[in-house]
PDB file of C-alpha atoms in Angstrom:
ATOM      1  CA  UNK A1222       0.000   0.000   0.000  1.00 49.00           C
ATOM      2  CA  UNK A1223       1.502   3.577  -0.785  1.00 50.00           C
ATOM      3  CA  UNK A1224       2.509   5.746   1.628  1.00 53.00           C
ATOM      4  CA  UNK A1225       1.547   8.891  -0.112  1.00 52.00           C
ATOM      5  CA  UNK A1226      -1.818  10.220   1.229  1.00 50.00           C
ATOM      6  CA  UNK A1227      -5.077   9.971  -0.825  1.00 50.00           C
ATOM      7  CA  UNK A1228      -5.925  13.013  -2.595  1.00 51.00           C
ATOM      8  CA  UNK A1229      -9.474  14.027  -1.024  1.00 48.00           C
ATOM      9  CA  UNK A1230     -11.312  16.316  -3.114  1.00 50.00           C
ATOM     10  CA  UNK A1231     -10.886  20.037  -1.343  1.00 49.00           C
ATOM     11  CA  UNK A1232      -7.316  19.518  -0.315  1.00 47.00           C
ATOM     12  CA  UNK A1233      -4.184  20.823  -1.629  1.00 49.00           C
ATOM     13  CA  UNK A1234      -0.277  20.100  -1.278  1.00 49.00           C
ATOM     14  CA  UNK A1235       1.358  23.090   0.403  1.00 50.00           C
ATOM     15  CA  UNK A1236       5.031  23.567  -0.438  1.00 50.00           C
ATOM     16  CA  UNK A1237       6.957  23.561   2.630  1.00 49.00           C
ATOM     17  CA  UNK A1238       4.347  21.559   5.010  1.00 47.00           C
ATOM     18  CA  UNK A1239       5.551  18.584   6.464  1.00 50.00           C
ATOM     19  CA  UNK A1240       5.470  15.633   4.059  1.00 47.00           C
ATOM     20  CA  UNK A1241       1.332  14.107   4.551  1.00 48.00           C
ATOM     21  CA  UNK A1242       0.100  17.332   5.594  1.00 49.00           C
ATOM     22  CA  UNK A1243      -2.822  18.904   3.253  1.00 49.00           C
ATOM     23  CA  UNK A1244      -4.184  22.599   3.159  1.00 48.00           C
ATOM     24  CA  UNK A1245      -8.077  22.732   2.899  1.00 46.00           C
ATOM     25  CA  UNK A1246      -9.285  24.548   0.576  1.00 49.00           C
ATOM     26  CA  UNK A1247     -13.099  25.000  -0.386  1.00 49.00           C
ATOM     27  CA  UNK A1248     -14.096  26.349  -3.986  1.00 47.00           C
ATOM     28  CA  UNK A1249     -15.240  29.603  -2.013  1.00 47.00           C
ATOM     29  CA  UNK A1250     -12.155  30.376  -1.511  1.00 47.00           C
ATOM     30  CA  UNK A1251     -10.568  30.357  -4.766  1.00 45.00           C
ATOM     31  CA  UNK A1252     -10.222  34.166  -5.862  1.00 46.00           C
ATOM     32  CA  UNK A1253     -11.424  34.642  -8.777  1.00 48.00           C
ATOM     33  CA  UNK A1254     -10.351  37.333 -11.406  1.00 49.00           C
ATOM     34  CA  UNK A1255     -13.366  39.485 -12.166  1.00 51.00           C
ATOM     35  CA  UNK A1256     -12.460  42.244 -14.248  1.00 49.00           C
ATOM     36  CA  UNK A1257     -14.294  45.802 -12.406  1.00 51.00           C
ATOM     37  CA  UNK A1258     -16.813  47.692 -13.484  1.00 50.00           C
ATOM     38  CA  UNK A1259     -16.502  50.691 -14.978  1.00 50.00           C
ATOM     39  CA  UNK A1260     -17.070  53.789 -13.056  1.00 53.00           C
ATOM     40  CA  UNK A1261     -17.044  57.619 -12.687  1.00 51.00           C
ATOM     41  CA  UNK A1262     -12.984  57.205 -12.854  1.00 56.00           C
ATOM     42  CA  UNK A1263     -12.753  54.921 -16.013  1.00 66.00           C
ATOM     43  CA  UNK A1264     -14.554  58.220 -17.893  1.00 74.00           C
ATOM     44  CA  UNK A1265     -12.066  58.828 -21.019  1.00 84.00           C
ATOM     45  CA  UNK A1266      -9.487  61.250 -20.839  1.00 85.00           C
ATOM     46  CA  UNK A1267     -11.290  64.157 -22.676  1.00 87.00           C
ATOM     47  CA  UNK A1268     -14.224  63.751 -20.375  1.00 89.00           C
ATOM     48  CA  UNK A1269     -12.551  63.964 -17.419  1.00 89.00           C
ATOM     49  CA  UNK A1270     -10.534  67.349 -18.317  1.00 92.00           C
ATOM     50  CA  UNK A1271     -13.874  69.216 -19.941  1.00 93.00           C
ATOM     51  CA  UNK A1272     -15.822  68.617 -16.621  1.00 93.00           C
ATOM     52  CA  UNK A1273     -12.985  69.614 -14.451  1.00 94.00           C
ATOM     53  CA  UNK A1274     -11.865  72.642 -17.335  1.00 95.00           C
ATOM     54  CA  UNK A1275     -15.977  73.517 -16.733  1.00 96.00           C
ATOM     55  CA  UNK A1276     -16.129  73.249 -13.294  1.00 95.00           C
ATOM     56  CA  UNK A1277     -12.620  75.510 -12.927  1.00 96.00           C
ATOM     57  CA  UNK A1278     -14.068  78.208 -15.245  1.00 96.00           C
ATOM     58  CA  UNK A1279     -17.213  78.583 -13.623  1.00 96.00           C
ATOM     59  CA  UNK A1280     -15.490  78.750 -10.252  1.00 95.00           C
ATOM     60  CA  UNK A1281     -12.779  81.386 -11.717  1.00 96.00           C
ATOM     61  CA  UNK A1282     -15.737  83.259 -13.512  1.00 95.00           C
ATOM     62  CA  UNK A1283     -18.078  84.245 -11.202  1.00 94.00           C
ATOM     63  CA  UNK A1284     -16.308  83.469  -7.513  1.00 92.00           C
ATOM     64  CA  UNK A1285     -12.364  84.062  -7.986  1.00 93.00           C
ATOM     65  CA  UNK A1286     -12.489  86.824 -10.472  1.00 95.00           C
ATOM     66  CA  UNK A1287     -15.407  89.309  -8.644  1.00 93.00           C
ATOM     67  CA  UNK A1288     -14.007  88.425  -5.352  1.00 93.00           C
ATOM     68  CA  UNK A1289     -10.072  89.352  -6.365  1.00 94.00           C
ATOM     69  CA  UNK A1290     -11.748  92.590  -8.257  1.00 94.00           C
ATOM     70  CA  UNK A1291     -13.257  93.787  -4.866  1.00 94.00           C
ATOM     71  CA  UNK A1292      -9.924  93.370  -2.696  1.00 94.00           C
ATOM     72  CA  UNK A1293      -7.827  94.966  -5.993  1.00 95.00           C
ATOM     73  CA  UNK A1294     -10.570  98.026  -5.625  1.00 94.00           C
ATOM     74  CA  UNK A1295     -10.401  98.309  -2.046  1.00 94.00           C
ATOM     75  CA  UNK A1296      -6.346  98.628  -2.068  1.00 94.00           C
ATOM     76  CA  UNK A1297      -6.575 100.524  -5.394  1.00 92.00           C
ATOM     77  CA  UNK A1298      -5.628 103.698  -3.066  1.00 92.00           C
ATOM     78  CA  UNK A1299      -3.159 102.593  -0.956  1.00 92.00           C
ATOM     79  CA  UNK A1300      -2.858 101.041   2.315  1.00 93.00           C
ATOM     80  CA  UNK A1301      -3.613 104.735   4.140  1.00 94.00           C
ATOM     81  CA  UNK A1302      -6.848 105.018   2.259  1.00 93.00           C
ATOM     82  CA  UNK A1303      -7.960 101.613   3.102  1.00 94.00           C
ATOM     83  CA  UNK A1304      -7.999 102.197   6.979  1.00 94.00           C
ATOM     84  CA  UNK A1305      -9.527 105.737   6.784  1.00 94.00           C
ATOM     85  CA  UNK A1306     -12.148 104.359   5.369  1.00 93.00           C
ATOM     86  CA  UNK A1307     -12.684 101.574   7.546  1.00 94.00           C
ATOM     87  CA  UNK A1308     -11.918 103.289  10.687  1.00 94.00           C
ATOM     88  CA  UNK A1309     -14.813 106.273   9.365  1.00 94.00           C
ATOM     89  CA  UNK A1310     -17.052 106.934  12.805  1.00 94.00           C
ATOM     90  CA  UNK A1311     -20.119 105.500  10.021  1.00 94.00           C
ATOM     91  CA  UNK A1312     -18.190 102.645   8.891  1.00 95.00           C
ATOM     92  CA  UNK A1313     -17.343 101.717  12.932  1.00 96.00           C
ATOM     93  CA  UNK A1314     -20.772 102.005  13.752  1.00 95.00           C
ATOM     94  CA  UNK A1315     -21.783  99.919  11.003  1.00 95.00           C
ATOM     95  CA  UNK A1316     -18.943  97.828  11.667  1.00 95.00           C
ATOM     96  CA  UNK A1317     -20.457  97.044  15.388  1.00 96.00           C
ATOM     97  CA  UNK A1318     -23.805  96.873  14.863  1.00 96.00           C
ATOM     98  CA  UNK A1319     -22.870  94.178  12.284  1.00 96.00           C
ATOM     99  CA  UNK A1320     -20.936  92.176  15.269  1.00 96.00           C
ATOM    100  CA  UNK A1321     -23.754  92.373  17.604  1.00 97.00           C
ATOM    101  CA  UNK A1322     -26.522  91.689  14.760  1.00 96.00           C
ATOM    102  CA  UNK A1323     -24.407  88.417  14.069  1.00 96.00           C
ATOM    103  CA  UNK A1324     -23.781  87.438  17.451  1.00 96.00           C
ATOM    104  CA  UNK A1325     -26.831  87.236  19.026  1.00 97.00           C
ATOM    105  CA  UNK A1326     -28.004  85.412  15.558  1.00 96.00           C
ATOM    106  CA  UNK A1327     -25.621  82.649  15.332  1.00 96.00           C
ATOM    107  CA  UNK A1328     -26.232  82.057  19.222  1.00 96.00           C
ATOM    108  CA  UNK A1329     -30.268  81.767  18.985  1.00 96.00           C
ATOM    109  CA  UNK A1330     -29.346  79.719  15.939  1.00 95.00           C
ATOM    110  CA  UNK A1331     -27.093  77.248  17.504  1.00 95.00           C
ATOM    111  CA  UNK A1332     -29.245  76.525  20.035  1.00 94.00           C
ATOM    112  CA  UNK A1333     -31.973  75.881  17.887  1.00 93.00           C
ATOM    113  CA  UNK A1334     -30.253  73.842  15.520  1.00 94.00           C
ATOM    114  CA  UNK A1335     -29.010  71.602  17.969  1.00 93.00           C
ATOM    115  CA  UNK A1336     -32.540  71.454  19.254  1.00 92.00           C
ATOM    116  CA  UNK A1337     -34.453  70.766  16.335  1.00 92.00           C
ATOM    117  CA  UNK A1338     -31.694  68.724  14.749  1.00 92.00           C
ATOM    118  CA  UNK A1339     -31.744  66.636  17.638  1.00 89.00           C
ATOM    119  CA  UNK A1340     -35.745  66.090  17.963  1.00 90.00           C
ATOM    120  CA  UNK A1341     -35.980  65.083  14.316  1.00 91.00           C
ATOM    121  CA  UNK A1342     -33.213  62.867  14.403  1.00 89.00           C
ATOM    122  CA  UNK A1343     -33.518  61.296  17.166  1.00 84.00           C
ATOM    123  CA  UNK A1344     -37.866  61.127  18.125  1.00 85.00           C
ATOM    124  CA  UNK A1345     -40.791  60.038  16.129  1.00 86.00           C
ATOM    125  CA  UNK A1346     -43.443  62.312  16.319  1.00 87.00           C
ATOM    126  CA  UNK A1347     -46.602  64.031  14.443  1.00 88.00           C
ATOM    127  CA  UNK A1348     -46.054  67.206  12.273  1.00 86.00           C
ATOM    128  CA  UNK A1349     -42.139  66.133  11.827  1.00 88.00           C
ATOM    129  CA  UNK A1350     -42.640  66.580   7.993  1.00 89.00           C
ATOM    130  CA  UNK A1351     -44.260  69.991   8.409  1.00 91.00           C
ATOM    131  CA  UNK A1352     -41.685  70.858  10.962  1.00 89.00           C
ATOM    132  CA  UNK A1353     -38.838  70.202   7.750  1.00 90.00           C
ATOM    133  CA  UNK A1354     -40.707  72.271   5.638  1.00 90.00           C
ATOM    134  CA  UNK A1355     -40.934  75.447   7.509  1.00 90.00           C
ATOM    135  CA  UNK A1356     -37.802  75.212   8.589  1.00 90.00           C
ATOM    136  CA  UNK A1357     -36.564  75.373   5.241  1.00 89.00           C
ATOM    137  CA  UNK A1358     -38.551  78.219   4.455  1.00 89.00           C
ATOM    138  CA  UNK A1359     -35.383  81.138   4.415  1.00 90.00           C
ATOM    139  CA  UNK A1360     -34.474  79.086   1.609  1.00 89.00           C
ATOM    140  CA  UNK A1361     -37.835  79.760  -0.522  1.00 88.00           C
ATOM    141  CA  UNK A1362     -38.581  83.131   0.971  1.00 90.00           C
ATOM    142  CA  UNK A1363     -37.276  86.224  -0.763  1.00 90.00           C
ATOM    143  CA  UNK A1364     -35.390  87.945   1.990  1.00 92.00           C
ATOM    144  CA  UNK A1365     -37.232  91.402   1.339  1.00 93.00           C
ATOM    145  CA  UNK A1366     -40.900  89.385   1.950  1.00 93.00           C
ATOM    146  CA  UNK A1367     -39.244  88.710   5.435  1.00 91.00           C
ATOM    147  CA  UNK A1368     -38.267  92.187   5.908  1.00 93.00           C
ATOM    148  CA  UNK A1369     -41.537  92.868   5.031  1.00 93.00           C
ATOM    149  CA  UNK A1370     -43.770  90.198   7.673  1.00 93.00           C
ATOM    150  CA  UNK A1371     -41.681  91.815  10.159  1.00 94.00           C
ATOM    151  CA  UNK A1372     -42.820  95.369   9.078  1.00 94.00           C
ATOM    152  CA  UNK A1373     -46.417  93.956   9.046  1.00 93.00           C
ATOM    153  CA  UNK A1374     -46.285  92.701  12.255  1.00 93.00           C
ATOM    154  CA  UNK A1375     -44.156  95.344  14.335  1.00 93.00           C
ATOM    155  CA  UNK A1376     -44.401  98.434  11.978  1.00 89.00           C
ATOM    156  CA  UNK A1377     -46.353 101.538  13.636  1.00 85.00           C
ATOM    157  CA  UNK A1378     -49.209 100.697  11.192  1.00 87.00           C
ATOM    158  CA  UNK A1379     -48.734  96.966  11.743  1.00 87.00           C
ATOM    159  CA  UNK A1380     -50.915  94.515  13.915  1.00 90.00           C
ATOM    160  CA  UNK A1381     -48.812  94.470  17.227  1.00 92.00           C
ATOM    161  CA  UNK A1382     -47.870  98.759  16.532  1.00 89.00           C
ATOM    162  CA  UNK A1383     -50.189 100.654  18.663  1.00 91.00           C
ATOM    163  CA  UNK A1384     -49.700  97.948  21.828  1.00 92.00           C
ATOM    164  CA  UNK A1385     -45.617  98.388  20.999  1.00 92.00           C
ATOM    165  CA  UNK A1386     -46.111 102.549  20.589  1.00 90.00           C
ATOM    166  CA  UNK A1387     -48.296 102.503  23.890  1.00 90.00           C
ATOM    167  CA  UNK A1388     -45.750 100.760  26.249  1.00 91.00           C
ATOM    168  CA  UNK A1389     -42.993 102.099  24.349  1.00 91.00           C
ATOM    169  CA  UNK A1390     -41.172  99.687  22.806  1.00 91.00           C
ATOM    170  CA  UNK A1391     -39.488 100.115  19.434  1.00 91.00           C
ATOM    171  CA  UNK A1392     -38.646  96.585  16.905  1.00 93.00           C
ATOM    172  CA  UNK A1393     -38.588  97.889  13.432  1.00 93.00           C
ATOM    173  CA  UNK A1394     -36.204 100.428  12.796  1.00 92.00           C
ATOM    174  CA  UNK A1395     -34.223  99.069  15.439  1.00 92.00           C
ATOM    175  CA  UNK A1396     -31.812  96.363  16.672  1.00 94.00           C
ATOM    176  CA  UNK A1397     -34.268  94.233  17.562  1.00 94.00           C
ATOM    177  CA  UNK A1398     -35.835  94.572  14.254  1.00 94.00           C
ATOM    178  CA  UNK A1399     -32.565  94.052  12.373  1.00 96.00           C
ATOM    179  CA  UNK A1400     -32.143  91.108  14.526  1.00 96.00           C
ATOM    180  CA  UNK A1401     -35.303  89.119  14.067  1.00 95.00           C
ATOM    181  CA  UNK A1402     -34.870  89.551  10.569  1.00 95.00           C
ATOM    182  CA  UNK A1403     -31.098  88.291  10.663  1.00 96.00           C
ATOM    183  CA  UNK A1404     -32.385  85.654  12.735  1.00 95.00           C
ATOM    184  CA  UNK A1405     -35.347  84.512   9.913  1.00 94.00           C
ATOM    185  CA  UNK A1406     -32.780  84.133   6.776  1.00 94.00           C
ATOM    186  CA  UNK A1407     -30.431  82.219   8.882  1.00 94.00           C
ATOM    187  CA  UNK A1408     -32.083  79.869  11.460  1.00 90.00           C
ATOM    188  CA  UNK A1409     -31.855  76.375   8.928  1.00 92.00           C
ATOM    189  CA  UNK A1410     -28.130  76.403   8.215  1.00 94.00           C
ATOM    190  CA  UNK A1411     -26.929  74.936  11.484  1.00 95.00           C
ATOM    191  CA  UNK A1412     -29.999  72.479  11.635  1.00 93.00           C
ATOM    192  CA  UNK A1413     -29.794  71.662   7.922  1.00 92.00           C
ATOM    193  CA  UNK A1414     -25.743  70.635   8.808  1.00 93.00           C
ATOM    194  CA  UNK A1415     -26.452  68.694  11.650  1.00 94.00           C
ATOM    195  CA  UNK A1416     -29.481  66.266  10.407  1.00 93.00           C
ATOM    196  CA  UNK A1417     -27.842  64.362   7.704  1.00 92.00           C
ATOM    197  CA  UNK A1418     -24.759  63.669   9.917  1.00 91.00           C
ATOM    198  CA  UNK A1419     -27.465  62.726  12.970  1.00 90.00           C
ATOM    199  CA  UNK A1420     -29.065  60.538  10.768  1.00 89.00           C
ATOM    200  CA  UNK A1421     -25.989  58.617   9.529  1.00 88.00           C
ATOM    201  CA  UNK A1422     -24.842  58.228  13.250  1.00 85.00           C
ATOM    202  CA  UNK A1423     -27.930  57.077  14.480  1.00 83.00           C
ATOM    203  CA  UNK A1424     -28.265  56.589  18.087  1.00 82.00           C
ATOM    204  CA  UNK A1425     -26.619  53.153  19.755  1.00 86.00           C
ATOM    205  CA  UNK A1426     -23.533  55.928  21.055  1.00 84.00           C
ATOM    206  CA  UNK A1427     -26.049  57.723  23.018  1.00 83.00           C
ATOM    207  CA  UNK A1428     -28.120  54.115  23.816  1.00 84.00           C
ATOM    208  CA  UNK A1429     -24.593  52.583  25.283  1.00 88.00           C
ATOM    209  CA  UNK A1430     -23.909  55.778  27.246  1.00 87.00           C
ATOM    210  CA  UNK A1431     -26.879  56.040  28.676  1.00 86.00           C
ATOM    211  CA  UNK A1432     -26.896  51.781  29.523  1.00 88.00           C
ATOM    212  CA  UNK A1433     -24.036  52.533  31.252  1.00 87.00           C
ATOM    213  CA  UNK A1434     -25.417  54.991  33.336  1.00 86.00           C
ATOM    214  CA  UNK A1435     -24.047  58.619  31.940  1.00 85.00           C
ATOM    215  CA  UNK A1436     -26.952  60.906  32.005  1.00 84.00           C
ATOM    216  CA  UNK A1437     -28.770  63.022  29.428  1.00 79.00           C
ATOM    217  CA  UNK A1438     -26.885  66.029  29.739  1.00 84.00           C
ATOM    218  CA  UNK A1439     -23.304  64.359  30.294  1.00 87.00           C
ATOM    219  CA  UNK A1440     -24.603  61.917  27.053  1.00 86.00           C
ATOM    220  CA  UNK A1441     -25.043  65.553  24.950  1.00 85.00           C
ATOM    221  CA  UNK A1442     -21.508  66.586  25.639  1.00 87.00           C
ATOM    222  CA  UNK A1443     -19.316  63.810  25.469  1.00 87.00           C
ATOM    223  CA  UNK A1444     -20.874  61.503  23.132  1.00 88.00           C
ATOM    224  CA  UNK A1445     -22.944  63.867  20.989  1.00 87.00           C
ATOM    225  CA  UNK A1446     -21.710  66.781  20.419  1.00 89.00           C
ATOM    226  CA  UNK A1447     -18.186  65.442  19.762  1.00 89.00           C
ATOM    227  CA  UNK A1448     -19.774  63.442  17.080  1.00 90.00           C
ATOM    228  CA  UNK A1449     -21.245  65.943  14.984  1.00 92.00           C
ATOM    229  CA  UNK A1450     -18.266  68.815  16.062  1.00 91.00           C
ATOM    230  CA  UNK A1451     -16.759  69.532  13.009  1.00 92.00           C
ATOM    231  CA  UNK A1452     -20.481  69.483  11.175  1.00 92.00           C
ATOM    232  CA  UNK A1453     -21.775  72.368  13.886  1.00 94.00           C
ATOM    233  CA  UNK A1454     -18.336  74.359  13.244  1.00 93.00           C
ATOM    234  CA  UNK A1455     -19.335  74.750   9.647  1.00 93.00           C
ATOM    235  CA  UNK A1456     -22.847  75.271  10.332  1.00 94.00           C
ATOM    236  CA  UNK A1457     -22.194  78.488  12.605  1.00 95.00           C
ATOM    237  CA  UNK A1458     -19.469  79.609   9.993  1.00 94.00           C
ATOM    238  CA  UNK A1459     -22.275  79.631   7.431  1.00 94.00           C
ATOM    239  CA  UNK A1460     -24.871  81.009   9.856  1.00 95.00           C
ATOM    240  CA  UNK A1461     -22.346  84.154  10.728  1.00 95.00           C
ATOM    241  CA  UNK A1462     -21.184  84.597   6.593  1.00 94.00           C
ATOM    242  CA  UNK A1463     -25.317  84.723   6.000  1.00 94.00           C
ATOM    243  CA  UNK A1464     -25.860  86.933   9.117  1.00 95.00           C
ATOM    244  CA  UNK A1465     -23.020  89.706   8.548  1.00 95.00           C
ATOM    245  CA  UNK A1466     -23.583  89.858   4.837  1.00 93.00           C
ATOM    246  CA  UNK A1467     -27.562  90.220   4.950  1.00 93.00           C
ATOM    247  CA  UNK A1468     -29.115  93.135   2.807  1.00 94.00           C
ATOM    248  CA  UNK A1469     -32.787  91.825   1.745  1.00 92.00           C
ATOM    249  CA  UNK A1470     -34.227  91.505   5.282  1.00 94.00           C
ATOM    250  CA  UNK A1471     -32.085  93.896   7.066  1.00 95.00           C
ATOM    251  CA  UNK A1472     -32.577  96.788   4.544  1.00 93.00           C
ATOM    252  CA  UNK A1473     -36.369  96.601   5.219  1.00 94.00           C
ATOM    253  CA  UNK A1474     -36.733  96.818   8.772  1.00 94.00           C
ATOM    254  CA  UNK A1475     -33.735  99.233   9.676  1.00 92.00           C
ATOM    255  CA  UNK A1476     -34.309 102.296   8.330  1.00 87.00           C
ATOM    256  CA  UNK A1477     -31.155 103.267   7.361  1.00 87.00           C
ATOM    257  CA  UNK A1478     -30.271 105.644   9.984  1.00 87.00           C
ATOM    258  CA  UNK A1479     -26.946 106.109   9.219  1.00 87.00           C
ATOM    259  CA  UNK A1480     -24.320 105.153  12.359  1.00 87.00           C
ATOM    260  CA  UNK A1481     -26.788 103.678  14.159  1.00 90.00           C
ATOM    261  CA  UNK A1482     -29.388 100.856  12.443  1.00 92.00           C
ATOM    262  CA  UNK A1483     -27.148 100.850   9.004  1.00 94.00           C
ATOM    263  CA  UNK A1484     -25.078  97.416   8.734  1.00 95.00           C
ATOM    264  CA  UNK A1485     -22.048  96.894   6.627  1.00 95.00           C
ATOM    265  CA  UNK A1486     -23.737  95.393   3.644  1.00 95.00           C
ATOM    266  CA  UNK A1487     -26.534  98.686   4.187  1.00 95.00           C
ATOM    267  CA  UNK A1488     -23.316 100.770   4.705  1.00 95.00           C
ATOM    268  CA  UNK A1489     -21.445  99.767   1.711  1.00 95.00           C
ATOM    269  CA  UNK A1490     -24.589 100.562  -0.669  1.00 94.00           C
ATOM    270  CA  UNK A1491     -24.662 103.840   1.063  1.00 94.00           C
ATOM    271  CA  UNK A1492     -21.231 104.255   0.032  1.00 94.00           C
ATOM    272  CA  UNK A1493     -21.456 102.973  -3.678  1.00 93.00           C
ATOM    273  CA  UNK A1494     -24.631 105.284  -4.484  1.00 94.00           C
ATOM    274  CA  UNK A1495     -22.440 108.531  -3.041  1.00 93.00           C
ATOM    275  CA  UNK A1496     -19.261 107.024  -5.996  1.00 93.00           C
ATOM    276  CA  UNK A1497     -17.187 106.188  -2.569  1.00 94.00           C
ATOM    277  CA  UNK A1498     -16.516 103.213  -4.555  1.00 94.00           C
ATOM    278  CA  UNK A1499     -12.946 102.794  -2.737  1.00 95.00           C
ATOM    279  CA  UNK A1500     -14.616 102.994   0.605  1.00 95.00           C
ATOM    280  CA  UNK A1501     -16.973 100.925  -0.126  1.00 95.00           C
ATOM    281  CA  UNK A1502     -15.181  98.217  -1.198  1.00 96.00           C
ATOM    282  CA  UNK A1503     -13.025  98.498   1.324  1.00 95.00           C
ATOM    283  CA  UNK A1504     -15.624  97.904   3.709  1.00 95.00           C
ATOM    284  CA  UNK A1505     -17.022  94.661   1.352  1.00 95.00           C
ATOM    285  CA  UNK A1506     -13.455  93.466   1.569  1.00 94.00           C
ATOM    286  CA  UNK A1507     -13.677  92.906   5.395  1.00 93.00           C
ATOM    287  CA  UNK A1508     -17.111  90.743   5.291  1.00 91.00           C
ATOM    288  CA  UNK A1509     -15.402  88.471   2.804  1.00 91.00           C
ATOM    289  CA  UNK A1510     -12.061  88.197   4.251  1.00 92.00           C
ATOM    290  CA  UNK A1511     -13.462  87.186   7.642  1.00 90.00           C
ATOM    291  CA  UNK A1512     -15.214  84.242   6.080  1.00 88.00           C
ATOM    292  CA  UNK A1513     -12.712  83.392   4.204  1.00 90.00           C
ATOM    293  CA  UNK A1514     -10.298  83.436   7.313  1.00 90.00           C
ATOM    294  CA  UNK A1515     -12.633  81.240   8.868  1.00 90.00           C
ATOM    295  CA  UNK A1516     -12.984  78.888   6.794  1.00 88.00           C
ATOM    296  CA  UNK A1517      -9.562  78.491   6.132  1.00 88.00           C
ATOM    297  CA  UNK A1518      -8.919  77.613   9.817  1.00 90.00           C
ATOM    298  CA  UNK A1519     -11.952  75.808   9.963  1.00 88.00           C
ATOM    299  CA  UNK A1520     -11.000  73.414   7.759  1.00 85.00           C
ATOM    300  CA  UNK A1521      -7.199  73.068   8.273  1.00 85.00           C
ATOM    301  CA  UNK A1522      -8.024  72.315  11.711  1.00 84.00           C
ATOM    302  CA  UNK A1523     -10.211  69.322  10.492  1.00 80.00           C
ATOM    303  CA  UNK A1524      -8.059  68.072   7.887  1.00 81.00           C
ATOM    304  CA  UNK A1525      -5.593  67.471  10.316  1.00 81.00           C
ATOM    305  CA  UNK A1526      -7.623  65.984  13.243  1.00 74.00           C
TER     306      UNK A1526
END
């Protein structure tokens, strides 16, 4: 009888096992060569380039080029002229109320973002739908019709007018006017950042904390909101860009008292009309070269975490 061992169906010889030994092997595991699909990256050569050439020249077109035009125009004078016209007791005051207009937005915001991102994510409940929809109303809504409802509604001649005249209290042509408009045009960019991301994550992190006995609130802040950090970040960065560069809404219900309910965007118009062009691009330059600061720590800071 021969001493070599039968060959079974399913086994192999290995080189370098010892002399009897067999590998299993099932037909499962046999790779096989399957030649891959094709897909967005097997797109011919000319393809590729004209979408890329397309999406470059639309970029360069109507983002690069206007937004390198307004810092050439605002330096056009000099370095001197460029900070008299920002530090200009109009263009401070402007300047300020912009800050304050912003802040107070992108803080009612966040909270409510986190809020409503965090009940539609995360509950089941009646009128979620409808609660999508209006919150994506800024979107739909021209920013002047805003302006407007606000007028309508606080205005001397509005519905609420002669109850705000007769205990003295003053919304439209006002900060709180300018900011309940701000507020309007900007609440669904933090929400509309944080639901898709919720979504995705679901909730078994906040499930497992909570099994293990964390509580709500310490759940929120170290499970949570580190989750969906870097998602928030670039909400409020788009929230603020939307809040300090608002004309629409704010234009309507300020009045344009100049140095005192006039933002920057209102400010810079001012400017332009009265052929300050200088000025007033000087004054544009600094809304777009704080979001583009932003954003370019923003997103260096993520890219390397």
């Amino acid at each position: 009888m021969s001493d070599q061992p039968l060959a079974l169906p399913g086994f192999v010889t290995r080189t370098g096992y010892p002399s009897g030994m067999r590998a299993f092997r099932t037909p499962s595991m046999v790779l096989r060569q399957v030649k891959p699909a094709s897909d967005a990256r097997a797109d011919p050569t000319p393809m590729r380039w004209a979408i890329i050439g397309i999406t470059i020249a639309f970029l360069t077109l109507f983002v690069l080029v206007p937004l390198a035009n307004v810092f050439a125009q605002a330096f056009s004078k000099g370095l001197d002229a460029y900070f008299t016209a920002i530090s200009n007791p109009d263009a401070l005051a402007a300047i300020e109320l912009t800050l304050i207009v912003a802040a107070i937005s992108v803080g009612l915001n966040l909270v409510f973002g986190i809020v409503a991102a965090w009940a539609i994510t995360k509950y089941e409940f009646a009128g979620k739908s409808l609660l999508i929809t209006v919150m994506d109303l800024p979107f739909s809504v021209s920013p002047v019709i805003a302006g407007l409802v606000f007028v309508l509604l606080f205005g001397a001649q509005g519905y609420l007018g002669p109850w705000l005249q007769a205990h003295d209290i003053t919304i439209i042509f006002a900060l709180p006017g300018i900011v309940l408009a701000t507020v309007f045009v900007t609440f669904p960019f933090v929400a509309r950042e944080l639901i898709p991301l919720m979504r995705e994550q679901g909730t078994l992190d906040e499930e497992a904390a909570l099994s293990l006995g964390a509580s709500g609130l310490r759940t929120f802040f170290k499970v949570t909101l580190p989750n969906v950090k870097w998602a928030l970040l670039y909400g409020v960065l788009l929230c603020n860009a939307r809040a300090m560069g608002e004309f629409g809404a704010v234009s309507v219900v300020s009045g344009h008292v100049r140095g005192e309910t006039n933002t920057m965007p209102l400010h810079v118009e001012i400017l332009y009309n009265e052929y300050q062009f200088m000025a007033a691009f000087a004054v544009a330059s600094l809304l777009a070269l704080v979001t583009l600061v932003a954003k370019v720590m923003l997103e260096g800071r993520a890219a390397k975490e």
